[in-house]
Coordinates of N, CA, C and O in Angstrom, one line a residue:
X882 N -35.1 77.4 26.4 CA -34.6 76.3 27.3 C -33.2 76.5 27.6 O -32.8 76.5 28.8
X883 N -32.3 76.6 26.4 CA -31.1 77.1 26.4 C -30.6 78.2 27.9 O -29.8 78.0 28.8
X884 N -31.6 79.5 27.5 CA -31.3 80.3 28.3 C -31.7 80.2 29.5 O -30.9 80.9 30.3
X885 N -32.5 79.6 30.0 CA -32.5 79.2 31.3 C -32.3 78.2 31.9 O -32.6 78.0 33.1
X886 N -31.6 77.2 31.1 CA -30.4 76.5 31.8 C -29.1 77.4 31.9 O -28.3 76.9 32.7
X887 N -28.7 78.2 31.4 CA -27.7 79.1 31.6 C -27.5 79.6 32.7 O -26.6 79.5 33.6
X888 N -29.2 80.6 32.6 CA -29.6 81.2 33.9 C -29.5 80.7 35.1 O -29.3 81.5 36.0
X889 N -29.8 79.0 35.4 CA -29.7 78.1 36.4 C -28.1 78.0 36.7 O -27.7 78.2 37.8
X890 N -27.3 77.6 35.9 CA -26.1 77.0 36.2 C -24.9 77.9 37.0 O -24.0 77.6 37.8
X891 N -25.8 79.6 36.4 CA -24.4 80.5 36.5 C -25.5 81.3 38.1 O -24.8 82.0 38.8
X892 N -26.7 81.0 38.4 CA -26.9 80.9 39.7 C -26.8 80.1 40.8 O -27.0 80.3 42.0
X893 N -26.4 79.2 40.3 CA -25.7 77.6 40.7 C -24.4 77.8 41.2 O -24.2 77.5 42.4
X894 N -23.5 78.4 40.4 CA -22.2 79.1 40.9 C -22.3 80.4 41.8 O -21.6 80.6 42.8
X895 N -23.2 81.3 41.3 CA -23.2 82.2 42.4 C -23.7 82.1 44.0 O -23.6 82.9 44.9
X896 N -24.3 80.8 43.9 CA -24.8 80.6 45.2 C -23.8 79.6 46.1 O -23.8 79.7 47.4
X897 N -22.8 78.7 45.2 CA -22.2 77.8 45.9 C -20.8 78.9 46.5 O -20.2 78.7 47.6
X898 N -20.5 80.0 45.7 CA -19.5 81.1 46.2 C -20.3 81.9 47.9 O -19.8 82.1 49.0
X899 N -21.6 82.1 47.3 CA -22.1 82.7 48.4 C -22.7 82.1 49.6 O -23.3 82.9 50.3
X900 N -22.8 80.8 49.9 CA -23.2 79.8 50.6 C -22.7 79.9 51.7 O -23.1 79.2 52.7
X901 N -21.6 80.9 51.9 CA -21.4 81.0 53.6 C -22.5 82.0 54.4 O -22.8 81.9 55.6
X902 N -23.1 82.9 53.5 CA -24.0 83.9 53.4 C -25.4 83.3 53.6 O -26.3 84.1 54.0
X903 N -25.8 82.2 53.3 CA -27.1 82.3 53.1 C -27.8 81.8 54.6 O -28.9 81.5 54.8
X904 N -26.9 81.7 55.5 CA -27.3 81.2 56.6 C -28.1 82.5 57.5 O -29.0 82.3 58.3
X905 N -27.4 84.0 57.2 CA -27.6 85.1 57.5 C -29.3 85.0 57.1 O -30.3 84.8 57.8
X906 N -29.4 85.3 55.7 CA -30.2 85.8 55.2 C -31.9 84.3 55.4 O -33.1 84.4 54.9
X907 N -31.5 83.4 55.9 CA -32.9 82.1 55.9 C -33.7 83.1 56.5 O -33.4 84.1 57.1
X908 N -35.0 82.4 56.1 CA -36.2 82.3 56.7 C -35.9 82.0 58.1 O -35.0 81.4 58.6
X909 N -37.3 83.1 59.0 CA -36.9 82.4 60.3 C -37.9 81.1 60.3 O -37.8 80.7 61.5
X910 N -38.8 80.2 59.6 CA -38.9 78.9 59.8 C -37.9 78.1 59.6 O -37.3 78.5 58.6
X911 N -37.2 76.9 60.2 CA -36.4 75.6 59.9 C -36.6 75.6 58.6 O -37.5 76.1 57.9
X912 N -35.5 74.8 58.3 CA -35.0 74.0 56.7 C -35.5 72.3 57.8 O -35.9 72.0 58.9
X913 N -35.1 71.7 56.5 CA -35.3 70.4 57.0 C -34.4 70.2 56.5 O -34.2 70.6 55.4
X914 N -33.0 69.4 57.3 CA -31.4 68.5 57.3 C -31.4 67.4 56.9 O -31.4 66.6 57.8
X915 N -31.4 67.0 55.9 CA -31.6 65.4 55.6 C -30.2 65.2 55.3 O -29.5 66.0 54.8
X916 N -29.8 63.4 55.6 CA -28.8 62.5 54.9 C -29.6 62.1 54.0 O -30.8 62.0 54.1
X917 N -28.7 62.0 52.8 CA -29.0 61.4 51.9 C -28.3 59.9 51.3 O -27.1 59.9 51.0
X918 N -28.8 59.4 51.2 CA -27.9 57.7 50.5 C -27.1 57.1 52.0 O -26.2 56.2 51.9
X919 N -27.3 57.5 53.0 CA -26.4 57.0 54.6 C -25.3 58.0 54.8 O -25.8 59.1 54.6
X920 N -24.0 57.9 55.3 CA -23.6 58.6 55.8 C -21.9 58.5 55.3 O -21.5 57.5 54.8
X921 N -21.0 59.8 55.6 CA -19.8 59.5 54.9 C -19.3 57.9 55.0 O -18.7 57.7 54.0
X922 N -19.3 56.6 56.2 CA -18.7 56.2 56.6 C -19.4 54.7 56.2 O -19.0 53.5 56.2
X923 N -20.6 55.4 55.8 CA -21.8 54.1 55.3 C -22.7 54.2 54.5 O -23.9 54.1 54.8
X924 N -22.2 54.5 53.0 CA -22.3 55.3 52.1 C -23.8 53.9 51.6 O -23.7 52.7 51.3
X925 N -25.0 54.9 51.6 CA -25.8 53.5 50.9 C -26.2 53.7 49.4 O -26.2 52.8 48.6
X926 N -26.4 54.9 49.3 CA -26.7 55.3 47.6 C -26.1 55.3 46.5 O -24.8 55.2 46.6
X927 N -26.6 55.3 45.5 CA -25.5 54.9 44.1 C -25.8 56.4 43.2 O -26.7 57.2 43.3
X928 N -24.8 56.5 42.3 CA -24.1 57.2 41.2 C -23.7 57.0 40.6 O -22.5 57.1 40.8
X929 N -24.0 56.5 39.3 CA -23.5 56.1 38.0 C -23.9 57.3 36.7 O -24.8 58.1 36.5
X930 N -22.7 57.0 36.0 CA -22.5 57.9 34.7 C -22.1 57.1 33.8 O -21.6 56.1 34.0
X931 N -22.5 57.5 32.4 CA -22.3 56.6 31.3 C -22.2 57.9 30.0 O -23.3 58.5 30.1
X932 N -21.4 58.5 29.1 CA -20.1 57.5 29.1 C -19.3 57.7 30.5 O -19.9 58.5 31.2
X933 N -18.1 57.3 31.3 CA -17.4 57.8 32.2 C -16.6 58.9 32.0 O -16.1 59.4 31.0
X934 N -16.6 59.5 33.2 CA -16.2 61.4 33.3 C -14.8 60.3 33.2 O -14.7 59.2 33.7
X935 N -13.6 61.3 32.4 CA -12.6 60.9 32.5 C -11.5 62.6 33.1 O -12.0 63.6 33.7
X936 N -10.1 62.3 32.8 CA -9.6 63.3 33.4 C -9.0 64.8 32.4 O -8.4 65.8 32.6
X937 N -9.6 64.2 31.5 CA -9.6 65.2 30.2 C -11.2 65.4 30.1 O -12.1 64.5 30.3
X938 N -11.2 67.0 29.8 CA -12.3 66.9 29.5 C -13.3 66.3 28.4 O -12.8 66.2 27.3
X939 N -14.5 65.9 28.5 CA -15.7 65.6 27.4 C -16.4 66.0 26.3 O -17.4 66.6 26.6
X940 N -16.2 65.8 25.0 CA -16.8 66.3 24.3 C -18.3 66.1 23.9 O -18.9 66.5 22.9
X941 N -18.8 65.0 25.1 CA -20.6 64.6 24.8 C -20.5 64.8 26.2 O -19.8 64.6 27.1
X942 N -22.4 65.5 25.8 CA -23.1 64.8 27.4 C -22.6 63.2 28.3 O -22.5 62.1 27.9
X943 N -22.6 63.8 29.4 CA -22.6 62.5 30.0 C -23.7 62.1 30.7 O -24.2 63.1 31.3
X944 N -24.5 61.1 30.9 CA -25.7 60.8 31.5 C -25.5 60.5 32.9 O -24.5 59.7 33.1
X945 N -26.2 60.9 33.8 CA -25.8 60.4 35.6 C -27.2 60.3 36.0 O -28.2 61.0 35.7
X946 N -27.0 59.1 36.8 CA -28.0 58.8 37.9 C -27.6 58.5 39.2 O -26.6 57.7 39.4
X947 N -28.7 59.3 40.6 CA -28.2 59.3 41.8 C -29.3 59.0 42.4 O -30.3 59.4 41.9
X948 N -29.5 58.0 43.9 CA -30.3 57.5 44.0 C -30.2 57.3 45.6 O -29.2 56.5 45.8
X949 N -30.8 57.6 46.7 CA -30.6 56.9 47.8 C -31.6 57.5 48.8 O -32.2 58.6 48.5
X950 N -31.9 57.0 50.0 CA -32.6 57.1 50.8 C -32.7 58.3 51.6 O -31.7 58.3 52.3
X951 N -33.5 59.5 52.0 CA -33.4 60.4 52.9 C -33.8 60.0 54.2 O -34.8 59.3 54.6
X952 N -32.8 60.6 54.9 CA -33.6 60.3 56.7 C -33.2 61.8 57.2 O -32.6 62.7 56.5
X953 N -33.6 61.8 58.5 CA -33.3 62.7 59.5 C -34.7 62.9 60.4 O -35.8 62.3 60.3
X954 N -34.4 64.0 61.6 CA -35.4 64.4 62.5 C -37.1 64.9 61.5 O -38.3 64.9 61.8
X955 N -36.5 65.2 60.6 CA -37.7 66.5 60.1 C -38.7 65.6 59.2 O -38.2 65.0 58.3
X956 N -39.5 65.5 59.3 CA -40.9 64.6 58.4 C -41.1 64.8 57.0 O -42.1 64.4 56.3
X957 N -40.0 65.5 56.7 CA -39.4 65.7 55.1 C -38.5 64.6 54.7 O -38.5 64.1 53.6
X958 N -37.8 64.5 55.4 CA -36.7 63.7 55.6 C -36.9 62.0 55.0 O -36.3 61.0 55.4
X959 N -37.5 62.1 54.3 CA -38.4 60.6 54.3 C -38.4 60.4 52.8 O -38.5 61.5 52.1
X960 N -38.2 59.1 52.1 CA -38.4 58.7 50.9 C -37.2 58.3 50.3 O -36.1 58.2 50.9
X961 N -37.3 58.1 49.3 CA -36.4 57.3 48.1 C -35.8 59.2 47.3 O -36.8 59.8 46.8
X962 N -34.8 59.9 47.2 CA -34.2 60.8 46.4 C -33.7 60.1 45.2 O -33.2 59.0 45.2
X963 N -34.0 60.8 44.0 CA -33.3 60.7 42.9 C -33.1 61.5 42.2 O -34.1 62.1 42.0
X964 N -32.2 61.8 41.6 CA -32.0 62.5 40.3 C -31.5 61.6 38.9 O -31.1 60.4 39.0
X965 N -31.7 62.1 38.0 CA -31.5 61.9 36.5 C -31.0 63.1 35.7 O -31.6 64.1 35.4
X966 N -30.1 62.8 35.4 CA -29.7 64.2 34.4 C -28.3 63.9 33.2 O -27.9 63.0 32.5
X967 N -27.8 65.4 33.6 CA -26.8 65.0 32.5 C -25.4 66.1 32.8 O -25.6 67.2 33.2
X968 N -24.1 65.5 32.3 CA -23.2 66.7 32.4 C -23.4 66.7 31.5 O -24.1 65.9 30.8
X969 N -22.5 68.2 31.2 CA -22.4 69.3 30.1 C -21.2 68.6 29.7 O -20.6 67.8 30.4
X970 N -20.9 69.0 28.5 CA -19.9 68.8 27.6 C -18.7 69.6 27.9 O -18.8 70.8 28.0
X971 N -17.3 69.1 28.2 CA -16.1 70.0 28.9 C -16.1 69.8 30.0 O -15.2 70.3 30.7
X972 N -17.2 68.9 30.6 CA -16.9 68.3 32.3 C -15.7 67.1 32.2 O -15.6 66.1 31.4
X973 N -14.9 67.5 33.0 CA -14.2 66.0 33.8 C -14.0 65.7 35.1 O -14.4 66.4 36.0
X974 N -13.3 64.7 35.3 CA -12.8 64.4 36.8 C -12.6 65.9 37.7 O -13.1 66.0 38.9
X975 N -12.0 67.0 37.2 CA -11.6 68.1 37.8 C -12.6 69.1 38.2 O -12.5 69.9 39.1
X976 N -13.9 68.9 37.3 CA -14.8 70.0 37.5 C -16.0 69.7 36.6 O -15.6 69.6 35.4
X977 N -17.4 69.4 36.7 CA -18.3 69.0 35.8 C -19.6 70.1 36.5 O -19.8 70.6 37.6
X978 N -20.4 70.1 34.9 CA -21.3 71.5 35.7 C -22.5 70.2 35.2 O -22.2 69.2 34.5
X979 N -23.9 70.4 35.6 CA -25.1 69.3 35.4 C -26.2 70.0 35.5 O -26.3 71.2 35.8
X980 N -27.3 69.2 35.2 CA -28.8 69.3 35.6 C -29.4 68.0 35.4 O -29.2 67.0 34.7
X981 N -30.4 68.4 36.4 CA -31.4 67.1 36.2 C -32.5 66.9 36.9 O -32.7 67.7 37.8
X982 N -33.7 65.8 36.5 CA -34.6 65.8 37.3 C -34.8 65.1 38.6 O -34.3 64.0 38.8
X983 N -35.5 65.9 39.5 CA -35.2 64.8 41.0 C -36.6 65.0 41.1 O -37.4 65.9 41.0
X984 N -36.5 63.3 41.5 CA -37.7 62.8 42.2 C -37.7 62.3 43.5 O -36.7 62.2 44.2
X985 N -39.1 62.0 43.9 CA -38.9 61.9 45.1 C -38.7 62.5 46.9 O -38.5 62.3 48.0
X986 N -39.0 63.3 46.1 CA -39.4 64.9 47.2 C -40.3 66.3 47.0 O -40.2 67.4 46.4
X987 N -41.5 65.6 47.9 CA -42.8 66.4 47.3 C -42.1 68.3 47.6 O -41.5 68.6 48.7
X988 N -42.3 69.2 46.7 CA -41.9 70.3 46.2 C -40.5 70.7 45.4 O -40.1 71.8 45.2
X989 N -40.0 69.7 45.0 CA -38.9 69.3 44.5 C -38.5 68.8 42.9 O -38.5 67.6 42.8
X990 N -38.4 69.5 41.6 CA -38.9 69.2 40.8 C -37.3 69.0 39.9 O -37.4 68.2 38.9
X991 N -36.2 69.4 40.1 CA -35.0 69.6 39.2 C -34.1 70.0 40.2 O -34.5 70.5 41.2
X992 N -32.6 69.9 39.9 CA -31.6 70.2 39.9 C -30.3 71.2 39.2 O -30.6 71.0 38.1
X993 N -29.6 71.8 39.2 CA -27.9 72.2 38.9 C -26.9 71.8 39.6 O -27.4 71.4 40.7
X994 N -25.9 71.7 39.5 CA -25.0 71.0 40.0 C -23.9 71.3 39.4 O -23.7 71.2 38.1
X995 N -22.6 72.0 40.6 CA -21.2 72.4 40.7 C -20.4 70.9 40.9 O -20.7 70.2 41.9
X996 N -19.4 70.4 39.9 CA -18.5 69.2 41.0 C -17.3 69.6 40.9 O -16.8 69.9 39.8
X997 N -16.8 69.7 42.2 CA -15.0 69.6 41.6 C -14.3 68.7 42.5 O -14.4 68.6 43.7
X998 N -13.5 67.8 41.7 CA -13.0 66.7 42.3 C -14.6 65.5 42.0 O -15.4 65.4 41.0
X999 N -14.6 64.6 43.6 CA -15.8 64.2 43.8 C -16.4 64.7 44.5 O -17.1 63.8 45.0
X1000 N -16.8 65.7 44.9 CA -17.7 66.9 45.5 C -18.6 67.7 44.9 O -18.3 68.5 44.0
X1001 N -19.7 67.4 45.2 CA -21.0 68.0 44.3 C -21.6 69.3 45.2 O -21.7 69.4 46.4
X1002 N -21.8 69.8 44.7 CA -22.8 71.1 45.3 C -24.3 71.5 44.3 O -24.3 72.2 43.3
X1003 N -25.4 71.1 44.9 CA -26.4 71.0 44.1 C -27.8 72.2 44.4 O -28.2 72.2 45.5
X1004 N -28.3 73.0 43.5 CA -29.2 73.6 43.9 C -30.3 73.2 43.8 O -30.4 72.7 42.7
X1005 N -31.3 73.1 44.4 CA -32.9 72.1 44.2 C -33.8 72.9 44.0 O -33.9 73.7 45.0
X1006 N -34.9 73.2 42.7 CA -35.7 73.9 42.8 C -36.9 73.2 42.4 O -37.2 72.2 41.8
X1007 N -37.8 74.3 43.1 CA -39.5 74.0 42.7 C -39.8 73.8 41.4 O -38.8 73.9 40.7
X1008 N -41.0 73.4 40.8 CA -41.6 72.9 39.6 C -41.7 75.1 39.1 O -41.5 75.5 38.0
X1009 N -41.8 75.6 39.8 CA -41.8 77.0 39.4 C -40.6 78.2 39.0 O -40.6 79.3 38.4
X1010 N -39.9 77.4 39.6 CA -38.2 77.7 39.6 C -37.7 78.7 40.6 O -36.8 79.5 40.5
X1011 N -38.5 78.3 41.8 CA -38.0 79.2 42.9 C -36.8 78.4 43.6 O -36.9 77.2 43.2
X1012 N -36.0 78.6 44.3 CA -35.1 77.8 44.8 C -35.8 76.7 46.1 O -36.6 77.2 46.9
X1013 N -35.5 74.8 46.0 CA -36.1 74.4 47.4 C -35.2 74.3 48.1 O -35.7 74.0 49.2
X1014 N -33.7 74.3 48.3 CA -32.8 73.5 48.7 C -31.4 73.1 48.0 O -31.3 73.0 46.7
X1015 N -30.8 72.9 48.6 CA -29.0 72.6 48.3 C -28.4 71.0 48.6 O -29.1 70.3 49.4
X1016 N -27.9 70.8 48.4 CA -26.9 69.5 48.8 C -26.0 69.6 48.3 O -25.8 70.2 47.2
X1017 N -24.8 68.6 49.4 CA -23.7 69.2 49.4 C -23.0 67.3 49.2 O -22.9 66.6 50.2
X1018 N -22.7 66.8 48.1 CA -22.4 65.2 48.1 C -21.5 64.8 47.7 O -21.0 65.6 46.9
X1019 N -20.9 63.5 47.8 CA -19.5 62.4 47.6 C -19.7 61.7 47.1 O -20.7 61.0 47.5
X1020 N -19.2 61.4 45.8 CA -19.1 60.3 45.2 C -18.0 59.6 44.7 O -17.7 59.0 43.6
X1021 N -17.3 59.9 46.2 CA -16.0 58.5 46.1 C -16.2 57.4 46.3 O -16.9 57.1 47.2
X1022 N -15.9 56.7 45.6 CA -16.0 55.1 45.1 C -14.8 54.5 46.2 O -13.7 54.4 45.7
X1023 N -14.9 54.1 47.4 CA -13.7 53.5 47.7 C -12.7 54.4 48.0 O -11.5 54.0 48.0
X1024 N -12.8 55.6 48.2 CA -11.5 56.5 48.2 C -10.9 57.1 47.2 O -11.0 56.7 46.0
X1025 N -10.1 58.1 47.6 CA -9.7 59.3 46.7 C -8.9 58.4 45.3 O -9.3 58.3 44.1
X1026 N -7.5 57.9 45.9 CA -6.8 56.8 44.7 C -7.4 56.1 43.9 O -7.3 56.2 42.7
X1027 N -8.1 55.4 44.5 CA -8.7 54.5 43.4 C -10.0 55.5 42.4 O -10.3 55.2 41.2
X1028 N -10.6 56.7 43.0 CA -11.2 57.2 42.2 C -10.3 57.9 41.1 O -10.5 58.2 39.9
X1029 N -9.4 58.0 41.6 CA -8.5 59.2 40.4 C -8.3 57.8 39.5 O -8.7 58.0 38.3
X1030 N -7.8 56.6 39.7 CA -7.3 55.9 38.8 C -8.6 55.7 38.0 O -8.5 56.2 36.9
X1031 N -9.5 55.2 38.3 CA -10.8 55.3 37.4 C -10.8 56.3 36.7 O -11.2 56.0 35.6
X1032 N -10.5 57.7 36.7 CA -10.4 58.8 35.8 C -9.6 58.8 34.6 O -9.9 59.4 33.5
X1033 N -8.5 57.9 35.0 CA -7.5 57.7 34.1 C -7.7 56.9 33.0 O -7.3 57.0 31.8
X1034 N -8.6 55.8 33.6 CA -9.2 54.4 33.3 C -9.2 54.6 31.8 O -9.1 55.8 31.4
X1035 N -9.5 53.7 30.7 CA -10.2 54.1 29.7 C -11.7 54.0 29.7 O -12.4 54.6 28.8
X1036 N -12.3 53.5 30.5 CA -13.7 53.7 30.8 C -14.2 55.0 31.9 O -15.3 55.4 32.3
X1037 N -13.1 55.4 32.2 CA -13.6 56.6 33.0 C -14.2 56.1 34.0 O -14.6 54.9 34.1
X1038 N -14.4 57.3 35.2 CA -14.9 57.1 36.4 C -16.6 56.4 36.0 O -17.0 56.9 34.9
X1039 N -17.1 56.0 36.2 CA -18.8 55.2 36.2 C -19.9 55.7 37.1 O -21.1 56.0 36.8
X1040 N -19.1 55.7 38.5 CA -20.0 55.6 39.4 C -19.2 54.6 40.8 O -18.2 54.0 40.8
X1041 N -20.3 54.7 41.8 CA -20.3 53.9 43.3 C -21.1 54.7 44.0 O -21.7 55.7 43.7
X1042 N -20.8 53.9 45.2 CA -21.8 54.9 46.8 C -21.4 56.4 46.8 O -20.3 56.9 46.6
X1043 N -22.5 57.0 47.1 CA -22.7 58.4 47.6 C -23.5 58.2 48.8 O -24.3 57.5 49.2
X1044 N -22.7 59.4 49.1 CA -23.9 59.9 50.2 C -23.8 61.3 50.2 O -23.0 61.8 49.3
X1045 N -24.5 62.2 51.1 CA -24.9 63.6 51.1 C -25.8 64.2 51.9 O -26.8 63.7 52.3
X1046 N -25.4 65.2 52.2 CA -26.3 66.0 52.9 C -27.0 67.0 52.2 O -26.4 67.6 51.3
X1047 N -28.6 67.3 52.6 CA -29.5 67.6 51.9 C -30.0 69.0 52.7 O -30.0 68.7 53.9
X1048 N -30.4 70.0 52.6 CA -30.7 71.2 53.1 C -32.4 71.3 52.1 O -32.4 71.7 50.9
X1049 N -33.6 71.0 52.7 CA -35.1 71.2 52.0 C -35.3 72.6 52.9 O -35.5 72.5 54.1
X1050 N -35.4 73.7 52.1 CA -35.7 75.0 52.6 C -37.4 75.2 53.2 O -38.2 74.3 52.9
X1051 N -37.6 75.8 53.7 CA -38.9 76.1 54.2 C -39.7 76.1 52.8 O -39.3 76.6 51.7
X1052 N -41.1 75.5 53.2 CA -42.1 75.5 51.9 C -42.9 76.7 52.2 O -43.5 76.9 53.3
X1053 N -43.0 77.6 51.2 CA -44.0 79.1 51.7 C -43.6 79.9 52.0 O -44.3 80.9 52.1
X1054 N -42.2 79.8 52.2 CA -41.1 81.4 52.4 C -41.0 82.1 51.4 O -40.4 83.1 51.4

């Protein structure tokens, strides 16, 4: 299990470096574009962590939950998204690496996940472990300041509204 969360995370990184690339190499069927949780401006989804990511790194898992609505043109686009998971140990405010399970999206079975800052970069894969999809999400609370002071906080950052954009790759490619 070990080793293939390893395998996941450090493909996790190699894909968020090579993500200007992968537009070349799609499938010629569509992806499906989804928002996820509303939109930068009208953030409807939530994210919470417990203990809080602080600005020093962690020496325990941290538990996170993400949660919000998908829309868009594509008939994928539809449903309640979630994840459940956990950072790794040595995540903080500056950089946290994750996994977890996401529900809520038929072909869609787990996650990895790059953050730096509040910026997430997430890989989505099948129940089989082929890749389904990426997202790319915020979880500023209110803005940049007040999230860094939460970092500082003694309770650490918690959580607030996210939103994100969601990339569901072709099913059958």
């Amino acid at each position: 299990m070990r080793g293939q969360l390893l395998t996941r995370l450090l493909l996790v990184g190699a894909i968020s470096l090579a993500g200007t690339f992968a537009a070349s190499a799609a499938p010629a069927r569509q992806a499906a574009v989804c928002t996820w949780g509303g939109t930068e401006l009208h953030p409807t989804g939530t994210f919470q962590v417990s203990p809080g990511v602080h600005t020093t790194p962690s020496g325990t898992p941290m538990y996170f939950s993400v949660q919000g609505k998908l829309a868009g043109a594509s008939p994928r686009c539809t449903g309640n998204m979630t994840l459940d998971g956990v950072i790794l140990p040595g995540s903080s405010c500056s950089l946290t690496i994750g996994y977890a399970d996401v529900g809520g999206v038929p072909g869609v079975a787990s996650d990895t996940n790059i953050g730096v800052t509040f910026y997430i970069r997430g890989t989505l894969f099948a129940r089989d472990g082929t890749i389904a999809g990426s997202y790319d999400d915020s979880v500023l609370s209110n803005g940049v300041t007040e999230s860094i002071d939460r970092c500082n906080s003694k309770a650490g950052f918690t959580g607030g509204p996210h939103w994100a954009t969601v990339t569901l790759y072709p099913t059958g490619a």
